[in-house]
Coordinates of C-alpha atoms in Angstrom, one line a residue:
M969 CA -0.5 -2.8 32.4
T970 CA 0.8 -2.6 35.9
Q971 CA -2.2 -0.5 36.9
D972 CA -4.6 -3.1 35.6
V973 CA -2.8 -5.8 37.6
E974 CA -3.0 -3.9 40.8
M975 CA -6.7 -3.2 40.3
K976 CA -7.3 -7.0 39.9
E977 CA -5.5 -7.8 43.1
Q978 CA -7.2 -5.1 45.2
S979 CA -10.7 -5.6 43.9
A980 CA -13.3 -7.3 46.1
P981 CA -14.4 -10.9 45.3
S982 CA -17.9 -9.6 44.6
N983 CA -16.8 -7.7 41.5
P984 CA -13.8 -9.5 40.1
V985 CA -14.3 -8.2 36.5
S986 CA -11.4 -5.9 35.5
S987 CA -12.0 -2.5 33.7
A988 CA -10.0 -3.3 30.6
A989 CA -10.9 -6.8 29.5
P990 CA -14.7 -6.4 29.6
S991 CA -14.6 -3.2 27.6
T992 CA -12.6 -4.9 24.8
F993 CA -14.8 -8.0 25.1
Q994 CA -17.9 -5.9 24.9
Q995 CA -16.7 -4.1 21.8
L996 CA -15.9 -7.5 20.2
K997 CA -19.5 -8.6 20.9
E998 CA -20.8 -5.4 19.2
I999 CA -18.6 -6.3 16.2
V1000 CA -20.2 -9.8 16.2
S1001 CA -23.7 -8.2 16.1
L1002 CA -22.5 -6.1 13.1
I1003 CA -21.3 -9.2 11.3
E1004 CA -24.6 -11.0 12.0
M1005 CA -26.6 -8.1 10.7
G1006 CA -24.5 -7.9 7.6
A1007 CA -24.7 -11.7 7.0
Y1008 CA -28.5 -11.9 7.4
S1009 CA -29.2 -8.8 5.4
R1010 CA -26.4 -9.5 2.9
E1011 CA -25.0 -6.0 3.3
G1012 CA -21.2 -6.0 2.9
R1013 CA -20.8 -2.5 4.3
R1014 CA -21.7 -3.6 7.8
I1015 CA -18.9 -6.2 7.7
V1016 CA -16.5 -3.6 6.4
R1017 CA -17.3 -1.5 9.4
A1018 CA -16.7 -4.5 11.6
I1019 CA -13.3 -5.0 10.1
R1020 CA -12.4 -1.4 10.6
S1021 CA -13.5 -1.5 14.2
T1022 CA -11.3 -4.6 14.7
I1023 CA -8.2 -2.8 13.5
Q1024 CA -8.8 -0.1 16.0
L1025 CA -9.0 -2.7 18.8
R1026 CA -5.8 -4.5 17.7
R1027 CA -3.5 -3.0 20.4
K1028 CA -5.9 -4.2 23.1
F1029 CA -5.9 -7.9 22.2
K1030 CA -4.9 -10.2 25.0
A1031 CA -5.0 -14.0 25.3
S1032 CA -7.6 -13.9 28.0
V1033 CA -9.9 -11.7 26.0
L1034 CA -9.6 -13.7 22.8
S1035 CA -10.1 -17.0 24.7
A1036 CA -13.3 -15.7 26.3
F1037 CA -14.4 -14.4 22.8
L1038 CA -13.8 -17.9 21.3
N1039 CA -15.9 -19.5 24.1
F1040 CA -18.7 -17.0 23.4
V1041 CA -18.8 -17.4 19.6
L1042 CA -17.8 -20.9 18.9
L1043 CA -19.1 -24.2 20.2
P1044 CA -16.7 -25.8 22.7
G1045 CA -15.2 -29.0 21.4
S1046 CA -15.8 -28.0 17.8
E1047 CA -12.9 -28.3 15.4
A1048 CA -12.4 -24.5 14.9
H1049 CA -12.6 -23.9 18.7
S1050 CA -10.1 -26.6 19.5
R1051 CA -7.6 -25.5 16.8
L1052 CA -7.8 -21.7 17.6
S1053 CA -7.7 -22.2 21.3
S1054 CA -4.5 -24.2 21.0
Y1055 CA -2.7 -21.2 19.5
L1056 CA -3.5 -19.0 22.6
P1057 CA -1.3 -19.3 25.7
K1058 CA -2.9 -20.5 28.9
E1059 CA -3.9 -17.8 31.4
D1060 CA -2.8 -17.5 35.0
E1061 CA -5.3 -17.9 37.9
H1062 CA -6.3 -14.2 38.0
D1063 CA -7.0 -14.1 34.3
M1064 CA -9.0 -17.3 34.5
E1065 CA -11.2 -15.8 37.3
V1066 CA -11.7 -12.7 35.2
D1067 CA -12.8 -14.8 32.2
T1068 CA -15.2 -17.0 34.1
A1069 CA -16.7 -14.0 35.8
S1070 CA -17.2 -12.1 32.6
S1071 CA -18.6 -15.1 30.8
T1072 CA -21.1 -15.8 33.6
T1073 CA -22.5 -12.3 33.3
Q1074 CA -23.2 -12.8 29.6
V1075 CA -25.5 -15.4 28.1
P1076 CA -23.2 -17.6 26.0
V1077 CA -25.2 -17.6 22.8
K1078 CA -23.4 -19.9 20.3
H1079 CA -23.3 -19.0 16.6
S1080 CA -23.0 -21.2 13.6
L1081 CA -22.3 -18.4 11.0
P1082 CA -19.3 -19.2 8.8
E1083 CA -18.6 -15.4 8.8
L1084 CA -17.9 -15.5 12.5
E1085 CA -15.7 -18.6 12.3
I1086 CA -13.5 -16.9 9.7
Y1087 CA -13.5 -13.7 11.8
C1088 CA -12.2 -15.7 14.7
Y1089 CA -9.3 -17.0 12.5
V1090 CA -8.5 -13.4 11.6
L1091 CA -8.5 -12.3 15.3
V1092 CA -6.2 -15.1 16.4
L1093 CA -3.9 -14.6 13.4
I1094 CA -3.5 -10.8 14.2
F1095 CA -2.7 -11.7 17.8
L1096 CA -0.1 -14.2 16.8
I1097 CA 1.6 -11.8 14.3
D1098 CA 1.7 -9.1 16.9
Q1099 CA 3.3 -11.5 19.4
K1100 CA 5.9 -12.4 16.7
R1101 CA 4.9 -16.1 16.8
Y1102 CA 5.2 -16.4 13.1
S1103 CA 5.4 -20.2 12.8
E1104 CA 2.1 -20.6 14.6
A1105 CA 0.7 -17.8 12.5
K1106 CA 1.6 -19.7 9.4
A1107 CA -0.2 -22.8 10.7
C1108 CA -3.2 -20.8 11.8
S1109 CA -3.5 -18.9 8.4
S1110 CA -3.1 -22.1 6.4
A1111 CA -6.0 -23.7 8.4
G1112 CA -8.1 -20.6 7.8
I1113 CA -7.4 -20.6 4.1
A1114 CA -8.4 -24.3 3.9
R1115 CA -11.7 -23.4 5.6
V1116 CA -12.4 -20.4 3.3
K1117 CA -12.0 -22.6 0.1
N1118 CA -15.1 -24.5 1.1
L1119 CA -17.2 -21.4 1.6
N1120 CA -19.0 -19.7 -1.3
R1121 CA -20.8 -16.8 0.4
R1122 CA -20.5 -13.2 -0.7
T1123 CA -20.7 -12.0 2.9
V1124 CA -17.5 -13.9 3.7
D1125 CA -15.6 -12.1 1.0
V1126 CA -14.7 -9.1 3.1
I1127 CA -13.3 -11.1 6.0
A1128 CA -11.6 -13.6 3.7
A1129 CA -9.8 -10.7 2.0
R1130 CA -8.2 -9.8 5.4
L1131 CA -7.4 -13.4 5.9
Y1132 CA -5.6 -13.5 2.6
F1133 CA -3.5 -10.5 3.5
Y1134 CA -2.4 -11.9 6.9
Y1135 CA -1.8 -15.3 5.3
S1136 CA 0.7 -13.7 2.9
L1137 CA 2.2 -11.5 5.6
S1138 CA 2.9 -14.4 8.0
Y1139 CA 4.9 -16.2 5.3
E1140 CA 6.7 -13.0 4.2
L1141 CA 7.9 -12.4 7.8
T1142 CA 9.5 -15.8 7.9
G1143 CA 11.0 -15.5 4.4
D1144 CA 8.9 -18.3 2.9
L1145 CA 6.9 -16.1 0.5
A1146 CA 7.7 -18.3 -2.5
E1147 CA 6.0 -21.4 -0.9
I1148 CA 2.5 -19.9 -1.1
R1149 CA 2.7 -18.6 -4.7
G1150 CA 0.9 -21.6 -6.2
N1151 CA -1.8 -21.5 -3.4
L1152 CA -2.3 -17.7 -4.1
L1153 CA -2.8 -18.4 -7.8
A1154 CA -5.4 -21.2 -6.9
L1155 CA -7.2 -18.8 -4.6
H1156 CA -7.3 -16.1 -7.3
R1157 CA -8.8 -18.6 -9.7
I1158 CA -11.4 -19.6 -7.2
A1159 CA -12.3 -15.9 -6.4
T1160 CA -12.6 -15.3 -10.2
L1161 CA -15.0 -18.2 -10.6
R1162 CA -17.0 -17.1 -7.6
H1163 CA -17.1 -13.4 -8.8
D1164 CA -15.5 -12.4 -5.6
E1165 CA -14.1 -9.0 -6.8
L1166 CA -12.7 -7.8 -3.5
G1167 CA -10.9 -11.2 -3.2
Q1168 CA -9.5 -10.8 -6.7
E1169 CA -8.2 -7.4 -5.9
T1170 CA -6.5 -8.5 -2.8
L1171 CA -5.0 -11.7 -4.2
L1172 CA -3.8 -9.9 -7.4
N1173 CA -1.9 -7.4 -5.2
L1174 CA -0.5 -10.2 -3.1
L1175 CA 0.7 -12.1 -6.2
L1176 CA 2.3 -9.0 -7.6
R1177 CA 4.0 -8.4 -4.3
N1178 CA 5.2 -12.0 -4.3
Y1179 CA 6.7 -11.7 -7.8
L1180 CA 8.3 -8.3 -7.2
H1181 CA 9.8 -9.6 -3.9
Y1182 CA 11.9 -11.9 -6.0
N1183 CA 12.4 -9.4 -8.9
L1184 CA 10.2 -11.5 -11.2
Y1185 CA 9.0 -8.4 -13.1
D1186 CA 8.2 -10.2 -16.4
Q1187 CA 6.0 -12.7 -14.7
A1188 CA 4.3 -10.0 -12.7
E1189 CA 3.5 -8.1 -15.9
K1190 CA 2.1 -11.2 -17.6
L1191 CA -0.2 -11.9 -14.6
R1192 CA -1.3 -8.2 -14.4
S1193 CA -2.1 -8.0 -18.1
K1194 CA -4.1 -11.2 -18.2
A1195 CA -6.0 -10.7 -14.9
P1196 CA -9.6 -9.5 -15.2
R1197 CA -10.0 -5.8 -14.4
F1198 CA -13.1 -4.1 -12.9
E1199 CA -14.0 -1.1 -10.8
A1200 CA -12.0 -0.9 -7.6
H1201 CA -13.9 -1.8 -4.4
S1202 CA -11.2 -0.9 -1.9
N1203 CA -9.2 2.3 -2.0
Q1204 CA -6.3 0.7 -0.2
Q1205 CA -6.1 -2.2 -2.6
F1206 CA -6.3 0.2 -5.6
C1207 CA -3.4 2.3 -4.2
R1208 CA -1.3 -0.9 -3.8
Y1209 CA -2.1 -1.9 -7.4
L1210 CA -1.0 1.5 -8.7
F1211 CA 2.2 1.3 -6.7
Y1212 CA 3.1 -2.2 -8.1
L1213 CA 2.1 -1.1 -11.6
G1214 CA 4.4 1.9 -11.3
K1215 CA 7.3 -0.3 -10.2
I1216 CA 6.7 -2.6 -13.1
R1217 CA 6.5 0.2 -15.6
T1218 CA 9.7 1.8 -14.3
I1219 CA 11.7 -1.4 -14.8
Q1220 CA 10.3 -1.7 -18.3
L1221 CA 11.5 1.8 -19.1
E1222 CA 7.9 3.2 -19.5
Y1223 CA 8.6 6.2 -17.3
T1224 CA 5.6 8.3 -18.3
D1225 CA 3.1 5.7 -17.3
A1226 CA 5.1 4.8 -14.2
K1227 CA 5.1 8.4 -13.0
E1228 CA 1.4 8.7 -13.4
S1229 CA 0.7 5.5 -11.5
L1230 CA 3.1 6.4 -8.6
L1231 CA 1.9 9.9 -8.2
Q1232 CA -1.7 8.7 -8.2
A1233 CA -1.0 6.1 -5.6
A1234 CA 0.7 8.6 -3.3
R1235 CA -2.2 11.0 -3.8
K1236 CA -4.9 8.4 -3.1
A1237 CA -3.2 6.9 -0.1
P1238 CA -4.6 7.8 3.4
V1239 CA -2.6 10.4 5.4
S1240 CA -2.0 7.8 8.2
A1241 CA -0.3 5.4 5.7
L1242 CA 3.0 7.3 6.0
G1243 CA 5.3 4.4 5.1
F1244 CA 3.4 3.6 1.9
R1245 CA 3.5 7.3 0.8
V1246 CA 7.2 7.5 1.5
Q1247 CA 7.8 4.5 -0.8
C1248 CA 5.6 6.0 -3.5
N1249 CA 7.5 9.3 -3.3
K1250 CA 10.9 7.6 -3.5
W1251 CA 10.1 5.8 -6.7
A1252 CA 8.3 8.8 -8.1
V1253 CA 11.4 11.0 -7.6
I1254 CA 13.6 8.5 -9.4
V1255 CA 11.2 8.2 -12.3
R1256 CA 10.9 12.0 -12.6
L1257 CA 14.7 12.3 -12.7
L1258 CA 14.9 9.6 -15.4
L1259 CA 12.3 11.6 -17.4
G1260 CA 14.6 14.7 -17.2
E1261 CA 12.4 16.5 -14.7
I1262 CA 13.5 18.0 -11.4
P1263 CA 11.0 17.4 -8.5
E1264 CA 10.0 20.5 -6.5
R1265 CA 11.6 21.1 -3.1
T1266 CA 8.2 20.7 -1.4
V1267 CA 8.1 17.0 -2.3
F1268 CA 11.1 16.4 0.0
M1269 CA 9.7 18.6 2.8
Q1270 CA 6.4 16.8 3.4
K1271 CA 5.6 16.3 7.1
G1272 CA 7.2 13.1 8.4
M1273 CA 9.1 12.4 5.2
E1274 CA 12.1 14.7 5.5
K1275 CA 14.5 12.2 7.0
A1276 CA 13.4 9.3 4.7
L1277 CA 13.7 11.4 1.5
R1278 CA 17.0 13.1 2.4
P1279 CA 19.2 10.7 0.2
Y1280 CA 16.9 11.3 -2.7
F1281 CA 17.0 15.1 -2.1
E1282 CA 20.8 15.1 -2.4
L1283 CA 20.6 12.8 -5.4
T1284 CA 18.2 15.3 -7.1
N1285 CA 20.5 18.2 -6.3
A1286 CA 23.4 16.3 -8.0
V1287 CA 21.3 15.6 -11.1
R1288 CA 20.0 19.2 -11.2
I1289 CA 23.6 20.7 -11.1
G1290 CA 24.8 18.1 -13.6
D1291 CA 27.9 17.3 -11.4
L1292 CA 29.0 13.8 -12.1
K1293 CA 31.5 13.7 -9.3
L1294 CA 28.9 14.8 -6.7
F1295 CA 26.5 12.2 -8.1
K1296 CA 29.0 9.4 -7.6
T1297 CA 29.7 10.7 -4.0
V1298 CA 26.0 10.7 -3.1
A1299 CA 25.4 7.2 -4.7
E1300 CA 28.3 5.7 -2.7
R1301 CA 27.4 7.4 0.6
F1302 CA 23.7 6.2 0.5
A1303 CA 24.4 2.9 -1.2
N1304 CA 22.9 0.9 1.7
T1305 CA 19.7 3.0 1.6
F1306 CA 19.3 2.6 -2.1
S1307 CA 19.9 -1.1 -1.9
A1308 CA 17.3 -1.5 0.9
D1309 CA 14.8 0.5 -1.2
R1310 CA 15.7 -1.6 -4.3
T1311 CA 16.4 1.5 -6.4
N1312 CA 20.1 1.0 -6.8
N1313 CA 19.6 -0.3 -10.4
L1314 CA 17.7 2.8 -11.2
I1315 CA 20.4 5.0 -9.7
V1316 CA 22.9 3.5 -12.3
R1317 CA 20.5 4.6 -15.1
L1318 CA 20.6 8.2 -13.8
R1319 CA 24.3 8.7 -14.7
H1320 CA 23.4 9.4 -18.3
N1321 CA 20.9 12.0 -17.2
V1322 CA 23.5 13.7 -15.0
I1323 CA 25.8 14.0 -18.0
R1324 CA 23.0 15.3 -20.2
T1325 CA 22.0 17.9 -17.7
G1326 CA 25.6 19.1 -17.3
L1327 CA 25.9 19.3 -21.1
R1328 CA 22.7 21.3 -21.4
N1329 CA 24.0 23.8 -18.9
I1330 CA 27.2 24.1 -20.9
S1331 CA 25.4 24.7 -24.1
I1332 CA 23.3 27.5 -22.6
S1333 CA 26.4 29.2 -21.0
Y1334 CA 28.8 29.0 -24.0
S1335 CA 28.2 29.9 -27.7
Q1336 CA 31.3 27.9 -28.6
I1337 CA 33.4 25.6 -26.5
S1338 CA 36.1 23.0 -27.2
L1339 CA 35.5 19.3 -26.5
V1340 CA 38.5 19.3 -24.2
D1341 CA 36.8 21.9 -22.0
V1342 CA 33.5 20.0 -22.2
A1343 CA 35.3 16.8 -20.9
K1344 CA 36.8 18.8 -18.1
K1345 CA 33.5 20.4 -17.0
L1346 CA 31.7 17.1 -17.2
K1347 CA 34.5 15.5 -15.2
L1348 CA 34.7 12.5 -17.4
D1349 CA 37.2 9.9 -15.9
S1350 CA 37.5 7.6 -18.9
A1351 CA 40.7 6.7 -20.8
N1352 CA 39.9 9.0 -23.7
P1353 CA 37.7 11.8 -22.3
V1354 CA 37.8 13.9 -25.5
A1355 CA 36.4 11.1 -27.7
D1356 CA 33.8 10.3 -25.1
A1357 CA 32.8 14.0 -24.9
E1358 CA 32.4 14.1 -28.7
S1359 CA 30.1 11.0 -28.7
I1360 CA 28.1 12.3 -25.8
V1361 CA 27.6 15.7 -27.6
A1362 CA 26.7 14.0 -30.8
K1363 CA 24.1 11.8 -29.1
A1364 CA 22.6 14.7 -27.2
I1365 CA 22.2 16.7 -30.5
R1366 CA 20.6 13.7 -32.2
D1367 CA 18.1 13.2 -29.3
G1368 CA 17.2 16.9 -29.3
A1369 CA 18.5 17.4 -25.8
I1370 CA 20.6 20.4 -26.9
D1371 CA 20.4 22.8 -29.9
A1372 CA 23.9 22.9 -31.2
T1373 CA 26.3 21.7 -33.9
L1374 CA 29.5 19.7 -33.7
D1375 CA 32.6 20.9 -35.4
H1376 CA 34.7 17.7 -35.7
A1377 CA 37.6 19.4 -37.6
N1378 CA 38.2 22.0 -34.9
G1379 CA 37.1 19.8 -32.0
C1380 CA 34.4 22.2 -30.6
M1381 CA 30.7 22.5 -30.0
I1382 CA 28.8 25.5 -31.4
S1383 CA 25.6 26.3 -29.6
K1384 CA 22.7 27.9 -31.5
E1385 CA 21.0 31.0 -30.2
T1386 CA 18.1 30.2 -28.0
G1387 CA 14.8 31.5 -29.3
D1388 CA 11.5 32.5 -27.7
I1389 CA 10.0 29.4 -26.0
Y1390 CA 6.5 30.9 -26.4
S1391 CA 6.9 30.6 -30.2
T1392 CA 7.0 26.8 -29.8
N1393 CA 4.4 24.2 -28.8
E1394 CA 5.8 23.7 -25.3
P1395 CA 3.3 26.1 -23.5
Q1396 CA 0.4 24.4 -25.3
I1397 CA 1.7 20.9 -24.3
A1398 CA 2.1 22.1 -20.7
F1399 CA -1.5 23.5 -20.5
N1400 CA -2.9 20.4 -22.2
S1401 CA -1.3 18.1 -19.5
R1402 CA -2.7 20.2 -16.7
I1403 CA -6.2 20.3 -18.3
A1404 CA -6.1 16.5 -18.8
F1405 CA -5.1 16.0 -15.1
C1406 CA -8.0 18.1 -13.9
L1407 CA -10.5 16.3 -16.1
N1408 CA -9.2 12.9 -14.9
M1409 CA -9.5 14.0 -11.3
H1410 CA -13.1 15.2 -11.9
N1411 CA -14.1 11.9 -13.6
E1412 CA -12.6 9.9 -10.8
A1413 CA -14.6 12.0 -8.2
V1414 CA -17.8 11.4 -10.2
R1415 CA -17.2 7.7 -10.4
A1416 CA -16.5 7.6 -6.6
L1417 CA -20.0 9.0 -5.7
R1418 CA -22.2 6.5 -3.9
F1419 CA -25.9 6.6 -3.5
P1420 CA -28.3 4.4 -1.4
P1421 CA -29.9 1.6 -3.4
N1422 CA -33.3 2.3 -5.0
S1423 CA -33.2 5.9 -3.7
H1424 CA -35.1 7.0 -6.8
K1425 CA -37.9 4.6 -6.3
E1426 CA -38.6 4.7 -2.5
K1427 CA -39.3 7.7 -0.3
E1428 CA -37.8 7.1 3.1
S1429 CA -39.5 8.0 6.3
A1430 CA -38.1 10.5 8.8
E1431 CA -37.1 7.6 11.1
K1432 CA -35.2 5.8 8.3
R1433 CA -33.6 9.1 7.3
R1434 CA -32.3 9.7 10.8
E1435 CA -31.0 6.1 11.0
R1436 CA -29.3 6.5 7.6
Q1437 CA -27.7 9.8 8.6
Q1438 CA -26.5 8.3 11.9
Q1439 CA -24.9 5.4 10.0
E1440 CA -23.2 7.7 7.6
Q1441 CA -21.8 9.8 10.4
E1442 CA -20.5 6.7 12.1
L1443 CA -18.9 5.4 8.9
A1444 CA -17.3 8.8 8.3
K1445 CA -15.9 8.8 11.8
H1446 CA -14.5 5.3 11.4
I1447 CA -12.9 6.2 8.1
A1448 CA -11.3 9.3 9.6
E1449 CA -9.9 7.5 12.6
E1450 CA -8.9 4.2 11.1
D1451 CA -5.2 3.3 11.4
D1452 CA -5.0 1.6 8.0
D1453 CA -2.9 -1.1 9.5
E1454 CA -2.5 -3.0 6.2
F1455 CA -0.1 -0.2 4.9

């Protein structure tokens, strides 16, 4: 930043344009051309590319650049131009000279496309959120939402979906998320009536996040079950939906479905979305522990996740050993972390699993053991540990957790001799689950294949083939380099 300022002061009056602002401004103009092409040809993929390019430019946004861009795109004096310009701070004299010089070198062609107007709202909203001017961001997003409600164009849907996201984010950052719940429901209804599937995906996820933020899991499940479902259009939105679905299933004690949703969300999420993948892995670890499984050590050693997953690693170790005292120590030491992650209620449920794991280890080690020794080894701290140990053993035998018998007269537990596991159905069940996982992965990969429209009817020329291959390479490059800011 200091280098750019010095270059402005030392440059000659004949070339007052700085090296940083015109480059960003020029890239924004290229994005405008992409949006125009997408709007006129009704190709949403071009507008998707424009949004991805915008996310990459996010760190370069300045008030002077955005002001010059608004003057280039919108008609001066129009309602949108006046409103958006009021949110941008006034530039100093040097910035004003740079803007006027850059604007005179370009022919200020004014555009009347509603796609560009909504895009300007998104740009200004991103700038306000990055500058932590949340109250102004709320006002700007509300004005943009009011404008989107009056537009029924499918080419606006992609840009409107980003506007919905930042609209919810601006209210969440100020702690006023409950205020927009009714408006989000109305927007979801409008998107459904207009067959705006991307908008439905985005708004459904925002509503689920809104409900889960206030622990309204029953209302979230009712909305999710009654909302229309269709093929996912955005991988990011589908990952979010799976994550929220996994959290709902976990609270509702449906651990098997929750585990599948959470692991699938973590697997589908982009590598750059580290924070999202960390949250998925935290909940997945808890769910697997509640199912009686012990996660592999490699789960906690993933790159960039070691520190964040450390409390859950120690918790897993306590559950694996079956040490109730160590479990309590870990739960107390990382109580603030579990509370921030909103998993403290699930940690309480794990106490029963710790006792059951310890009891399973005892039944394997001893052919016969008294209930007094069972209570000591489990470190039960109740008023009558022997009676509690007897009820715990009886319940474990009834649930099939251990293969033993309870001798009430002598006050002891008699373990049965362990047989050959390969004579049971467990290997078959394990192989069946692996085969089902591979088949589901194959089916998802087949459904994700994309082909150009009417490729079986028309034979493209060599020039069109080169243009298509170039566009595919650019799209692959954008996907590989995108920051996935929304995670």
